[in-house]
Tab-separated table of C-alpha atoms and ligand atoms in Angstrom:
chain	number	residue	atom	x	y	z
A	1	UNK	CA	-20.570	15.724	-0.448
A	2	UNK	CA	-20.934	14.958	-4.444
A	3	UNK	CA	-24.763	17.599	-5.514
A	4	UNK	CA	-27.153	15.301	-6.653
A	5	UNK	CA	-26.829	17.096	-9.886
A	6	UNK	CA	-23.876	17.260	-12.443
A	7	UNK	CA	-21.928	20.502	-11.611
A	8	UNK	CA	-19.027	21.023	-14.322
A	9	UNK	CA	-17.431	23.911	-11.405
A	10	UNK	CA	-17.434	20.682	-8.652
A	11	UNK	CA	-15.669	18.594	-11.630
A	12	UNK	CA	-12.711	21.464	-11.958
A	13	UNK	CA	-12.089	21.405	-8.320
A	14	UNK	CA	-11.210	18.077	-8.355
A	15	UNK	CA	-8.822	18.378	-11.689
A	16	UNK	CA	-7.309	20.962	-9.484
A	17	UNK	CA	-6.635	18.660	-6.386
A	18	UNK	CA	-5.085	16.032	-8.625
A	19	UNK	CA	-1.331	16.563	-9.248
A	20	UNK	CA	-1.579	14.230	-12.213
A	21	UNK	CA	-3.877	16.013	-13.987
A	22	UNK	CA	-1.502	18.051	-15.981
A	23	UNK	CA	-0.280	15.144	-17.813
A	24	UNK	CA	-3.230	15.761	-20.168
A	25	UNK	CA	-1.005	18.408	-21.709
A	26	UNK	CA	0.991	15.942	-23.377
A	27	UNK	CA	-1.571	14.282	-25.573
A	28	UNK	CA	-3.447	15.321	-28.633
A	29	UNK	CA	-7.280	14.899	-28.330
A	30	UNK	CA	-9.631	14.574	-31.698
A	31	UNK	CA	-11.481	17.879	-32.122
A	32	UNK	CA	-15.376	18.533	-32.094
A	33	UNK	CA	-16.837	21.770	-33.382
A	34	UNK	CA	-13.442	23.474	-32.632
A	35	UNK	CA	-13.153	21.671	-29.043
A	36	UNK	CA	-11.462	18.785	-27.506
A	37	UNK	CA	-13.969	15.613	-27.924
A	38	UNK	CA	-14.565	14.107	-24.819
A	39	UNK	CA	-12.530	11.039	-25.475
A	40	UNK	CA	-13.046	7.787	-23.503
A	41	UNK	CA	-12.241	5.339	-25.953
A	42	UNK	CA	-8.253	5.086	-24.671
A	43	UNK	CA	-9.270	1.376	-23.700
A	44	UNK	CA	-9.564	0.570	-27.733
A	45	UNK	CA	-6.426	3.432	-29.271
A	46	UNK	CA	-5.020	5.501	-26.518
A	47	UNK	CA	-4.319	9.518	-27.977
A	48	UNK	CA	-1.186	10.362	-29.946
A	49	UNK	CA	1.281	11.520	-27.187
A	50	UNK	CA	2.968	15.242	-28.367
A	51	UNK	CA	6.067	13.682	-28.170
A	52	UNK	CA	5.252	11.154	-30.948
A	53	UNK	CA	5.924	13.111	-34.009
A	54	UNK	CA	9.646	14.318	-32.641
A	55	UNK	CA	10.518	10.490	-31.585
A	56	UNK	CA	9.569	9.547	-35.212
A	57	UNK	CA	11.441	12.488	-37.039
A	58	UNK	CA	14.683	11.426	-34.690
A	59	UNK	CA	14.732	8.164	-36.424
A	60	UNK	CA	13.952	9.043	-39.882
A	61	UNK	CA	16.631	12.085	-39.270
A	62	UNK	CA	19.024	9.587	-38.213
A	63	UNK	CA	18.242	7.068	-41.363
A	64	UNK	CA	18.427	9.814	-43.487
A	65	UNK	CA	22.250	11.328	-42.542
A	66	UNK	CA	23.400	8.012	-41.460
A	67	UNK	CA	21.839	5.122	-43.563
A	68	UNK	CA	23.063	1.966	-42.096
A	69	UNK	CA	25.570	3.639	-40.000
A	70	UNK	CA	22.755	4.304	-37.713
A	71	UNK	CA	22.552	0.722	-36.452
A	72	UNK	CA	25.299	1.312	-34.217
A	73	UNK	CA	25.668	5.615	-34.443
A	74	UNK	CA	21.938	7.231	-34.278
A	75	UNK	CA	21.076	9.265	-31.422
A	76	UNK	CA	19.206	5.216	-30.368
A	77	UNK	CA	20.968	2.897	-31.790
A	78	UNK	CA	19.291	0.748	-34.005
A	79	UNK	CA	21.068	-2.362	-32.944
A	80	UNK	CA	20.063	-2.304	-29.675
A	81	UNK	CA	16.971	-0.224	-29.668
A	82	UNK	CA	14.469	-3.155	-28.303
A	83	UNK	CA	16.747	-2.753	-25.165
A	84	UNK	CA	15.440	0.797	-24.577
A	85	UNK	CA	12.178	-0.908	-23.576
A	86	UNK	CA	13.348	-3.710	-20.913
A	87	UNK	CA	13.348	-1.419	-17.862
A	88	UNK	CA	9.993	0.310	-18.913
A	89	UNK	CA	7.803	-2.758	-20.007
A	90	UNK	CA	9.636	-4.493	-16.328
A	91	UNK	CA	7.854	-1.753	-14.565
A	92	UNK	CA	4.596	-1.697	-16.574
A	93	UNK	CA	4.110	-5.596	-16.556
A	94	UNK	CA	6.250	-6.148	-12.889
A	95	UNK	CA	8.878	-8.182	-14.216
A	96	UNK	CA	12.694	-8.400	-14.583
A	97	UNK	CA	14.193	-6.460	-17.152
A	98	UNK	CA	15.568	-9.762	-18.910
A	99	UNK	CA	11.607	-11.089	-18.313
A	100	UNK	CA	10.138	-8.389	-21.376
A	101	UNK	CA	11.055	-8.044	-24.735
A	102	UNK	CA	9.245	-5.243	-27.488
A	103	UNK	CA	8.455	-7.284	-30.635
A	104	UNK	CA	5.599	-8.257	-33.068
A	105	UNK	CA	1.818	-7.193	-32.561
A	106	UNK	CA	-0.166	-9.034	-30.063
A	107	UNK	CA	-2.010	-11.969	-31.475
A	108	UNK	CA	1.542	-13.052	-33.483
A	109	UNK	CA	3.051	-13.416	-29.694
A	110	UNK	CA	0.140	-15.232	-28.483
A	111	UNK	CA	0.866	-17.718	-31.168
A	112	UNK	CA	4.563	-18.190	-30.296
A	113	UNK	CA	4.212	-17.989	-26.619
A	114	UNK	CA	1.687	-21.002	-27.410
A	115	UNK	CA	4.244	-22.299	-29.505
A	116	UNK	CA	6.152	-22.766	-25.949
A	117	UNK	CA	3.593	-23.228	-23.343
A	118	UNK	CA	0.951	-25.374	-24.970
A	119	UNK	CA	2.603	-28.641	-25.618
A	120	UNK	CA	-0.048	-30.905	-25.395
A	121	UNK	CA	1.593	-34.564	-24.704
A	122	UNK	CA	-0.533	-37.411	-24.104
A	123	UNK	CA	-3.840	-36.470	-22.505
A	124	UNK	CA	-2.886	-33.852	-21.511
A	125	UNK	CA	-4.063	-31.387	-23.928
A	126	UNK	CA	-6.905	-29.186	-22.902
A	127	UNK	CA	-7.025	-25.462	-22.460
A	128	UNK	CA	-8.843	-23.569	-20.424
A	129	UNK	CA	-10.314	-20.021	-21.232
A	130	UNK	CA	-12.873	-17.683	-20.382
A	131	UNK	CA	-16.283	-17.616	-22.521
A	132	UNK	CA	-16.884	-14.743	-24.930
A	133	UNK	CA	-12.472	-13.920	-25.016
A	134	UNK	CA	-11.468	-11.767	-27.433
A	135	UNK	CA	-12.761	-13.455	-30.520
A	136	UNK	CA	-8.640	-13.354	-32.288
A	137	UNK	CA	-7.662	-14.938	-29.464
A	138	UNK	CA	-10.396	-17.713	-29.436
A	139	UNK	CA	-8.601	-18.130	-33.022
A	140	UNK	CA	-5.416	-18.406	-31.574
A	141	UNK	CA	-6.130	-21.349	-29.023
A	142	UNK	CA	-8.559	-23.378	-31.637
A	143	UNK	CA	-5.850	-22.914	-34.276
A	144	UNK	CA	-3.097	-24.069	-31.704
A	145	UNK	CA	-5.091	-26.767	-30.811
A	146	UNK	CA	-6.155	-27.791	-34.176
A	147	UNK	CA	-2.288	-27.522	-35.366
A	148	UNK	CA	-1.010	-29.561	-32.960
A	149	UNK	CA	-3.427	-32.364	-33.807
A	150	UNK	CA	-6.269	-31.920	-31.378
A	151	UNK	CA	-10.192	-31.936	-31.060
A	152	UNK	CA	-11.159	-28.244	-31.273
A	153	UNK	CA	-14.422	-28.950	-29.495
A	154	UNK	CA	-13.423	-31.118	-26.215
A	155	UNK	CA	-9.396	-29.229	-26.182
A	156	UNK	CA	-11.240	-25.550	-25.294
A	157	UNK	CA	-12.752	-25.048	-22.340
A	158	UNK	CA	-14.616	-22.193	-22.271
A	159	UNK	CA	-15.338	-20.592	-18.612
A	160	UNK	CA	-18.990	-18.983	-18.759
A	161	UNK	CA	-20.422	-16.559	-16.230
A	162	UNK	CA	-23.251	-18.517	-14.777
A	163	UNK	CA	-27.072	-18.257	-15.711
A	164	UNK	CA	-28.167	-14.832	-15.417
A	165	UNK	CA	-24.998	-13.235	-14.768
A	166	UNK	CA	-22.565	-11.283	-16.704
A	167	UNK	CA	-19.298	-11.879	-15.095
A	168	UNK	CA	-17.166	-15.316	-14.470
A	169	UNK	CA	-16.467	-16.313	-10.718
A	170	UNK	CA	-13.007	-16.555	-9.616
A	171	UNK	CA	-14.716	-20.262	-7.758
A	172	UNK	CA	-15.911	-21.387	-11.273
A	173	UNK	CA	-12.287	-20.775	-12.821
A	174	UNK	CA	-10.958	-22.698	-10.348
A	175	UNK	CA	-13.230	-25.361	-10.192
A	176	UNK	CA	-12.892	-25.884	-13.702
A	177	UNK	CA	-8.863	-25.960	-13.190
A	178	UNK	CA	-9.549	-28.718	-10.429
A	179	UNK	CA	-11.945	-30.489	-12.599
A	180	UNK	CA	-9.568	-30.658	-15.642
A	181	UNK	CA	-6.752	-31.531	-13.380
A	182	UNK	CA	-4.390	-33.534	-15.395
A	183	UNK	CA	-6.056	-33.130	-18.483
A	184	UNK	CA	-5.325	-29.588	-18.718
A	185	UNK	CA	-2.061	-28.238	-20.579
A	186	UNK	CA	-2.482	-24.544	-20.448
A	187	UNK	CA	-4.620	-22.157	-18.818
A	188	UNK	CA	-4.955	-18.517	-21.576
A	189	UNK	CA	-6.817	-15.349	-20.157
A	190	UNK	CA	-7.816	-11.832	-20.460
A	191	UNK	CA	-6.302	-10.279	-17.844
A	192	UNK	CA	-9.285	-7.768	-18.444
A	193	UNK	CA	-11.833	-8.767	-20.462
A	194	UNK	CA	-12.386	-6.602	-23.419
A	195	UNK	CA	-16.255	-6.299	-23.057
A	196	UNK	CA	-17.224	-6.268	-19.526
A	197	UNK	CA	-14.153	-4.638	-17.847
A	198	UNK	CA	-13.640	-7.492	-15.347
A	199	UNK	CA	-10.336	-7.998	-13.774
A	200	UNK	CA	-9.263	-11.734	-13.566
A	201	UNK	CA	-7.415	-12.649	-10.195
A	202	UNK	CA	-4.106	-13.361	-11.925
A	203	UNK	CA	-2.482	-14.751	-8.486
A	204	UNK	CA	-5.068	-17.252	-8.000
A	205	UNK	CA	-5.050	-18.826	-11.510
A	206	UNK	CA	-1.824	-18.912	-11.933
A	207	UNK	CA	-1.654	-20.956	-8.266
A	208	UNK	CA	-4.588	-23.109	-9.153
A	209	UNK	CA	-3.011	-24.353	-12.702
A	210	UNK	CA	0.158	-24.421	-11.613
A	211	UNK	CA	-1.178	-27.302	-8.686
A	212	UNK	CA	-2.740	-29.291	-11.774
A	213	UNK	CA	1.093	-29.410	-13.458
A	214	UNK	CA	-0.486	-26.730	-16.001
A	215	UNK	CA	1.233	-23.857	-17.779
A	216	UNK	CA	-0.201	-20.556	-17.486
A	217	UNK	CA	-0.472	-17.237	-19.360
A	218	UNK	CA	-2.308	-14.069	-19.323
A	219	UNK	CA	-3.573	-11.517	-22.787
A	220	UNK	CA	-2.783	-8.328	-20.756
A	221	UNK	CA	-4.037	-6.097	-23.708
A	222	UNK	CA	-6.516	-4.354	-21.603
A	223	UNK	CA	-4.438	-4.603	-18.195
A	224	UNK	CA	-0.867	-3.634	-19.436
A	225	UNK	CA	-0.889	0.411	-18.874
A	226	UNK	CA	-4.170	0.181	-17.106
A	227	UNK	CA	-3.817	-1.974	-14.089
A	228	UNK	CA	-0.381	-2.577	-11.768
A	229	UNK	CA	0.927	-5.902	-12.493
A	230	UNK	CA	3.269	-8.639	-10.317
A	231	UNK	CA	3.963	-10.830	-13.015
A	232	UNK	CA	7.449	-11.948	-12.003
A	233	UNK	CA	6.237	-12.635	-8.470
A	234	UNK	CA	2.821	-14.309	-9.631
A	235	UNK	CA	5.305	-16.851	-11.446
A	236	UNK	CA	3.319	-16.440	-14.606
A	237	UNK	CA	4.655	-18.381	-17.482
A	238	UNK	CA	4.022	-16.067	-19.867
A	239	UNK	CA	2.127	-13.027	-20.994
A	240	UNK	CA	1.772	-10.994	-24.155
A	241	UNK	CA	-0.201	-7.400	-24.523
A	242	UNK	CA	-0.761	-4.545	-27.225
A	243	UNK	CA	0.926	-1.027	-26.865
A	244	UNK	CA	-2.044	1.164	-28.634
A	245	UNK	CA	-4.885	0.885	-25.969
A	246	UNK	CA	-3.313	2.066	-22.839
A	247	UNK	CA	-0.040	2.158	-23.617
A	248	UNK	CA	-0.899	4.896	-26.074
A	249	UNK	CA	1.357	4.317	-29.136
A	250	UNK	CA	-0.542	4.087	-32.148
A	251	UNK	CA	-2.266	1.874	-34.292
A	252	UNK	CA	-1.059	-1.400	-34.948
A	253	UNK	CA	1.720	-0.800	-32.578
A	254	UNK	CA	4.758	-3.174	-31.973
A	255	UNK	CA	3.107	-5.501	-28.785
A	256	UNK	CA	5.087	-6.872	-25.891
A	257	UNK	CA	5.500	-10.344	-24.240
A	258	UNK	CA	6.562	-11.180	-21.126
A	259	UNK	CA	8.039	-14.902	-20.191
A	260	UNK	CA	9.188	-15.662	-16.615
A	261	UNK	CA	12.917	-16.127	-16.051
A	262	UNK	CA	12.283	-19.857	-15.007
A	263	UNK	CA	11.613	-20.966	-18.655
A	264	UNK	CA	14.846	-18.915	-20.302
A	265	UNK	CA	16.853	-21.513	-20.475
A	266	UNK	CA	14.677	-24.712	-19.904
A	267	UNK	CA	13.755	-26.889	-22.838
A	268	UNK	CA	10.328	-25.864	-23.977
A	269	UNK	CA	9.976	-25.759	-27.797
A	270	UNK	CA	10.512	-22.355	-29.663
A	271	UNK	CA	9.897	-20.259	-32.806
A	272	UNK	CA	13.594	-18.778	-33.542
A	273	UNK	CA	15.069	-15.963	-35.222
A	274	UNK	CA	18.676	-14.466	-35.143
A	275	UNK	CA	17.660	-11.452	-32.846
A	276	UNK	CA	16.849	-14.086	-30.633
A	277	UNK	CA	20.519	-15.274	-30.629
A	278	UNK	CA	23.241	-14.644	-28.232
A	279	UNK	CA	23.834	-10.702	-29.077
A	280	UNK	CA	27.381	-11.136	-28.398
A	281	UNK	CA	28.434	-13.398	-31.217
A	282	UNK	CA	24.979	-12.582	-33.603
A	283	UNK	CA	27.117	-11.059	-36.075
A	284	UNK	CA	29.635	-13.749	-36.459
A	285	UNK	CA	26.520	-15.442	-38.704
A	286	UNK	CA	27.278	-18.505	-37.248
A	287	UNK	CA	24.782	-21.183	-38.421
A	288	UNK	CA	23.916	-22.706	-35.166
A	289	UNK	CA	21.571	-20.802	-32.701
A	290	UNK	CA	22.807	-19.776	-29.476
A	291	UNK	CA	20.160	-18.063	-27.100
A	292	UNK	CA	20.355	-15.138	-25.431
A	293	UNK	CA	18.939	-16.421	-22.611
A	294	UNK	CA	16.119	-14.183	-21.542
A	295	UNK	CA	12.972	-13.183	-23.062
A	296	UNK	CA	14.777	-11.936	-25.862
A	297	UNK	CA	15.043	-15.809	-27.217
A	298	UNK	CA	11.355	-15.604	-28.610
A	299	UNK	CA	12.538	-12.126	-30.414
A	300	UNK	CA	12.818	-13.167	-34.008
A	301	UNK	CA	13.753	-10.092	-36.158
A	302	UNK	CA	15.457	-6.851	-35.504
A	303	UNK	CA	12.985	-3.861	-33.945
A	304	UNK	CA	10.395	-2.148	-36.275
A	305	UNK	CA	12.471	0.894	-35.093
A	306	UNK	CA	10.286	3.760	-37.164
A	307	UNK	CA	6.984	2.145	-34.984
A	308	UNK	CA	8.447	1.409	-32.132
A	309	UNK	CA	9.770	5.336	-31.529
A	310	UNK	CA	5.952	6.241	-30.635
A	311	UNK	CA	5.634	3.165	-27.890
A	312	UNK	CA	9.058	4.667	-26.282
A	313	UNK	CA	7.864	8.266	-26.232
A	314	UNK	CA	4.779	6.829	-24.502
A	315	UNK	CA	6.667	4.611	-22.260
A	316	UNK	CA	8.646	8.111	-20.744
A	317	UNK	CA	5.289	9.874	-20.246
A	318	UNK	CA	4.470	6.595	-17.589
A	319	UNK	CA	7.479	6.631	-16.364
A	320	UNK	CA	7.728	10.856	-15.911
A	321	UNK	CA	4.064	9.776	-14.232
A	322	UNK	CA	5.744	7.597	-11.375
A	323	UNK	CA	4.686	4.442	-13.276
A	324	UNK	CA	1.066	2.668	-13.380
A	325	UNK	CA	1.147	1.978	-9.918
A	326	UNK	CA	0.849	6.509	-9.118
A	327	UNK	CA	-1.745	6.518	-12.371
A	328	UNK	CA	-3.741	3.708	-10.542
A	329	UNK	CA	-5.132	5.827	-7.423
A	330	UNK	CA	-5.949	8.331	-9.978
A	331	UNK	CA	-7.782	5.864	-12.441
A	332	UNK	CA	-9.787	4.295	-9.286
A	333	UNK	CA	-11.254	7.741	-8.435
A	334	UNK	CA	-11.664	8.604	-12.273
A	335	UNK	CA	-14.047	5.465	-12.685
A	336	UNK	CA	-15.773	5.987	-9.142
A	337	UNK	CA	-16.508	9.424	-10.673
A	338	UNK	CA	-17.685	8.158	-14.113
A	339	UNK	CA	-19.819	5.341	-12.506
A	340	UNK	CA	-21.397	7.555	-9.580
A	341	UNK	CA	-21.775	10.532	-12.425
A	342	UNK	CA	-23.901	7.774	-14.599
A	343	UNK	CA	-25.741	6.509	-11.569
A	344	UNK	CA	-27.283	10.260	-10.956
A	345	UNK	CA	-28.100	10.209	-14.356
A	346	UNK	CA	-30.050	7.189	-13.765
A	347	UNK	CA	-31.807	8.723	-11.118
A	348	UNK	CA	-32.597	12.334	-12.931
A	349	UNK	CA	-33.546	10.553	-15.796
A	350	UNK	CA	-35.591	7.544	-14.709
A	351	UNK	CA	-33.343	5.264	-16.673
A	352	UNK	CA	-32.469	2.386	-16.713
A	353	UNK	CA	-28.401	2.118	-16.538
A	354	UNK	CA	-26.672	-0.944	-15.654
A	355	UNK	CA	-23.174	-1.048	-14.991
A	356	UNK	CA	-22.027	-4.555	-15.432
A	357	UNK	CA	-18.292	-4.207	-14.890
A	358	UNK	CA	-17.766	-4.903	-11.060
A	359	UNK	CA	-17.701	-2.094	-8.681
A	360	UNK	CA	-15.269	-3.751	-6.502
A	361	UNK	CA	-11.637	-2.013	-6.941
A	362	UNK	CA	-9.855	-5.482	-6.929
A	363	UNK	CA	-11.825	-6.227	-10.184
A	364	UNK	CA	-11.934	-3.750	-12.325
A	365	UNK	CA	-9.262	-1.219	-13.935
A	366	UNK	CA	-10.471	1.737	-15.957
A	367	UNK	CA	-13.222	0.883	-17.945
A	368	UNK	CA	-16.855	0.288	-17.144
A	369	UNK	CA	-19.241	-1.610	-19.933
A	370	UNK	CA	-22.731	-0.036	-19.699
A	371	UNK	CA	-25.846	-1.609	-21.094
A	372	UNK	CA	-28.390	1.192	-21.360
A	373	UNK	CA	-31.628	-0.981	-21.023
A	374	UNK	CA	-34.361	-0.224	-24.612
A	375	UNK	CA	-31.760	2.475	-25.202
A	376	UNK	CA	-29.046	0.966	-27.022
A	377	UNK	CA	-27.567	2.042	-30.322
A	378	UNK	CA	-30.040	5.395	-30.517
A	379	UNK	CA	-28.253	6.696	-27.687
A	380	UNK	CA	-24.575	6.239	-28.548
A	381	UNK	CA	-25.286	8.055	-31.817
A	382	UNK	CA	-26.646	11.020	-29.971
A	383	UNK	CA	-23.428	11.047	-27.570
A	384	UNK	CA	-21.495	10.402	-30.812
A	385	UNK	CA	-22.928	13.950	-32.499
A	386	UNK	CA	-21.819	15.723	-29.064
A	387	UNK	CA	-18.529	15.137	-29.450
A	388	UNK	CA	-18.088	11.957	-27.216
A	389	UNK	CA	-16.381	9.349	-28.384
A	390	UNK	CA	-16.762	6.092	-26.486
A	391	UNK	CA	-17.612	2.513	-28.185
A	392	UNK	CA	-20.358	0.113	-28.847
A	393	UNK	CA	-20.049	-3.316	-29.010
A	394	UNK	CA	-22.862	-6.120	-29.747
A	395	UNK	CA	-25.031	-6.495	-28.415
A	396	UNK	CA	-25.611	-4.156	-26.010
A	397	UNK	CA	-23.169	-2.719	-24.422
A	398	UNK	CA	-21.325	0.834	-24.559
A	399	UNK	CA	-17.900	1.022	-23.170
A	400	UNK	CA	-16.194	4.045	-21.712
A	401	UNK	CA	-12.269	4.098	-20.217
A	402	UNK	CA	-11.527	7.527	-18.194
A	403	UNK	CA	-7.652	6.843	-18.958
A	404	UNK	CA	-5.847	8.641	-15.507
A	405	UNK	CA	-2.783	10.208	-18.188
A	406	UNK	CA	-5.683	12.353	-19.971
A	407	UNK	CA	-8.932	12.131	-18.903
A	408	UNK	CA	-10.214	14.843	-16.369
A	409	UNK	CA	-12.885	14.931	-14.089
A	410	UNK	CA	-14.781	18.190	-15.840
A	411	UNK	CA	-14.757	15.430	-19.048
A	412	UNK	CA	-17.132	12.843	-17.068
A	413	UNK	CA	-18.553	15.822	-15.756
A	414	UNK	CA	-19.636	17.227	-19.299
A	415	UNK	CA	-20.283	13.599	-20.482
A	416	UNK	CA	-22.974	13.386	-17.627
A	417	UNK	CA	-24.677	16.315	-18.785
A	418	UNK	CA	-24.742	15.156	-22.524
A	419	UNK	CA	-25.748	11.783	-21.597
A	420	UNK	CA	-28.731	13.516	-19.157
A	421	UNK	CA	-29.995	15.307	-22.101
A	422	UNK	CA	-29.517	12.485	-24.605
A	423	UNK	CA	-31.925	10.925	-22.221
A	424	UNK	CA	-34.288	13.490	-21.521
B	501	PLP	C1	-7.052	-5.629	-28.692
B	501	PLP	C2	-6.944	-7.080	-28.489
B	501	PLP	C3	-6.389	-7.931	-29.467
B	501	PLP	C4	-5.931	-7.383	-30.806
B	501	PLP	O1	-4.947	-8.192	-31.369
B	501	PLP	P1	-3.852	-7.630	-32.399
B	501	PLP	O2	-3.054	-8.825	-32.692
B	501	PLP	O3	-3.117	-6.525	-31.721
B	501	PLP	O4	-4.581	-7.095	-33.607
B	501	PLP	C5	-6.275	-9.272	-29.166
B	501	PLP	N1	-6.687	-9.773	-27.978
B	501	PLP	C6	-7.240	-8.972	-27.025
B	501	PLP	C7	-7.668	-9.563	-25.721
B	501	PLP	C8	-7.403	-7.619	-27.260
B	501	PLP	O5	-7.967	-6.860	-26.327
């Protein structure tokens, strides 16, 4: 039985339980008046891992006594250092190895995944997103759509939650897929959606646009590291995600894509570069382009080695964990904790406190978007002086991510009694 107050004592008995909970000893939290903030904001920069600033000093160590030797002698060789990632980013994304490849930053793979899987031909051209995306990808698709030709205002079709509701229904997606029908080209979400926390049904899209002849991808920036994924099995088409929310490896990170095995060697139009060339004969210069035949053919240009050294330091840490899939039961009870912790503040309080990220397991990962009714900005700057860092976005709503590698219990414990004063 939870008290119907906020005990910090009940929080530490449950950090005690967890056998994950020492992984917080491998990241470095912000400080507030000479204490660790309480830091819920891994949904928008996960923390600096401990073991960034030695994978960093291994490479410049390397560049410094080797110089270009290094491509093939360094401790990781630079030629084939994007290959250190395959077997991680397979786990973290559930895909074959030859299925991931390390390259770029997020919205640049978008556009050459889109490059490949929206090919509008005749009338069939549309795409079908949800409402209030990420606003650079909402770029992405109008500026596809706009290259290739189209009508920016009847190609995108946005999927809105209906009147007086905050989330979008699986039904409506669907519908809308059905409806489109062989009109539509490609179907683009947000695995997660950055601002309420929902979790699409990945499965079921994919299924439905696949029936319609559609191709159909996924942004996984706030599902890859937070949520387990099945892509190969799903038979997405194609997927592409950031490394510095919960993949924890700085800003600006190198991102990640993801393109099933089916499409490796079919004809679908591509963006080349010789990294994405058969490695075996790359360095004969040859001037004809031979593919390597995996995901690797949308790799352009060799690995951003000096930025990538953080994302495979962070990439150990999940798999040291026992991969997203052993951080996942810890997440789940990390959010039921933050959401019943808010929900007695409610209550002591007399506030209003509404939750709008789902409560149901299948649809959310860790965050939870709360809108605190009349109490808006005034009350995130008073958490904000405490030493909790969590995030506001327009118009109303203040998110908050326990991440399972670093947040504790006692830290939603102590945020509940901060918040309960703030309100008070
Ligand atoms: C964080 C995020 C981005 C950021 O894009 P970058 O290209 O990494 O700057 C894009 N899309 C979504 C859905 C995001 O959550």
């Amino acid at each position: 039985m939870q008290s119907p107050t906020i005990s910090i004592s009940e929080a530490k008995k449950l950090d005690l339980k967890d056998s994950l909970s020492s992984f917080r000893d491998k990241f470095i939290f912000p400080q507030h008046d000479g204490e660790n903030a309480l830091y819920f904001t891994g949904n928008s920069l996960g923390l600096q891992p401990k073991s960034a600033l030695d994978a960093i000093r291994t490479e410049l160590d390397d560049w410094r006594d080797l110089g270009v030797e290094g491509h093939f002698r360094a401790r990781n060789p630079w030629m084939h250092y994007h290959e250190l990632f395959s077997e991680h980013l397979a786990q973290i994304v559930g895909a074959k190895p030859s299925e991931v490849v390390a390259m770029n930053a997020l919205t640049v793979n978008l556009h050459l995944l889109l490059i490949s899987f929206y090919n509008p031909q005749g009338s069939r051209r549309k795409i079908i997103c949800e409402a209030k995306a990420f606003p650079s990808d909402r770029y992405a698709l109008l500026s596809q759509i706009n290259f290739h030709g189209g009508n920016p205002d009847t190609d995108l079709i946005e999927i809105s939650p209906r009147e007086g509701e905050e989330l979008i229904r699986l039904e409506d997606i669907i519908s809308a897929i059905n409806e489109v029908g062989e009109e539509l080209a490609t179907v683009m979400i947000g695995g997660v959606n950055y601002y309420t926390g929902q979790l699409h049904n990945i499965g079921e899209i994919t299924k439905a646009a696949h029936k319609m002849g559609a191709m159909c991808g996924f942004d996984l920036a706030h599902a890859a590291g937070n949520i387990p994924l099945n892509l190969h099995d799903m038979e997405v088409d194609f997927a592409c995600w950031c490394s510095y929310k919960y993949l924890n490896s700085g800003p600006g990170a190198v991102g990640g894509a993801f393109v099933h095995e089916k499409h490796h060697n079919s004809d679908l139009p591509r963006l080349e570069g010789w990294w994405g060339h058969d490695k075996e004969t790359r360095f004969k210069m040859d001037p004809d382009y031979i593919s390597m035949g995996t995901a690797e053919s949308w790799q352009m240009s060799n690995a951003p080695v000096l930025n990538m050294a953080v994302h495979l330091a962070s990439l150990e840490i999940f798999k040291e964990a026992g991969g997203v899939g052993e951080l996942r039961e810890r997440a789940l009870r990390l959010t039921d904790y933050l959401e019943a912790t808010v929900k007695k503040v409610a209550a002591l309080t007399g506030t209003h406190l509404e939750i709008i990220t789902p409560s149901n397991h299948e649809e959310r990962g860790c965050q939870l978007s709360m809108v605190a009714h009349g109490r808006g900005r005034e009350l995130f700057d008073h958490l904000s002086e405490n030493g909790v860092i969590i995030d506001w976005r327009d118009p109303a709503v203040i998110r908050m991510a326990p991440v399972p590698l670093y947040n504790s219990f006692e830290d939603i414990a102590r945020f509940g009694l901060i918040l309960q004063d703030a309100l008070n």
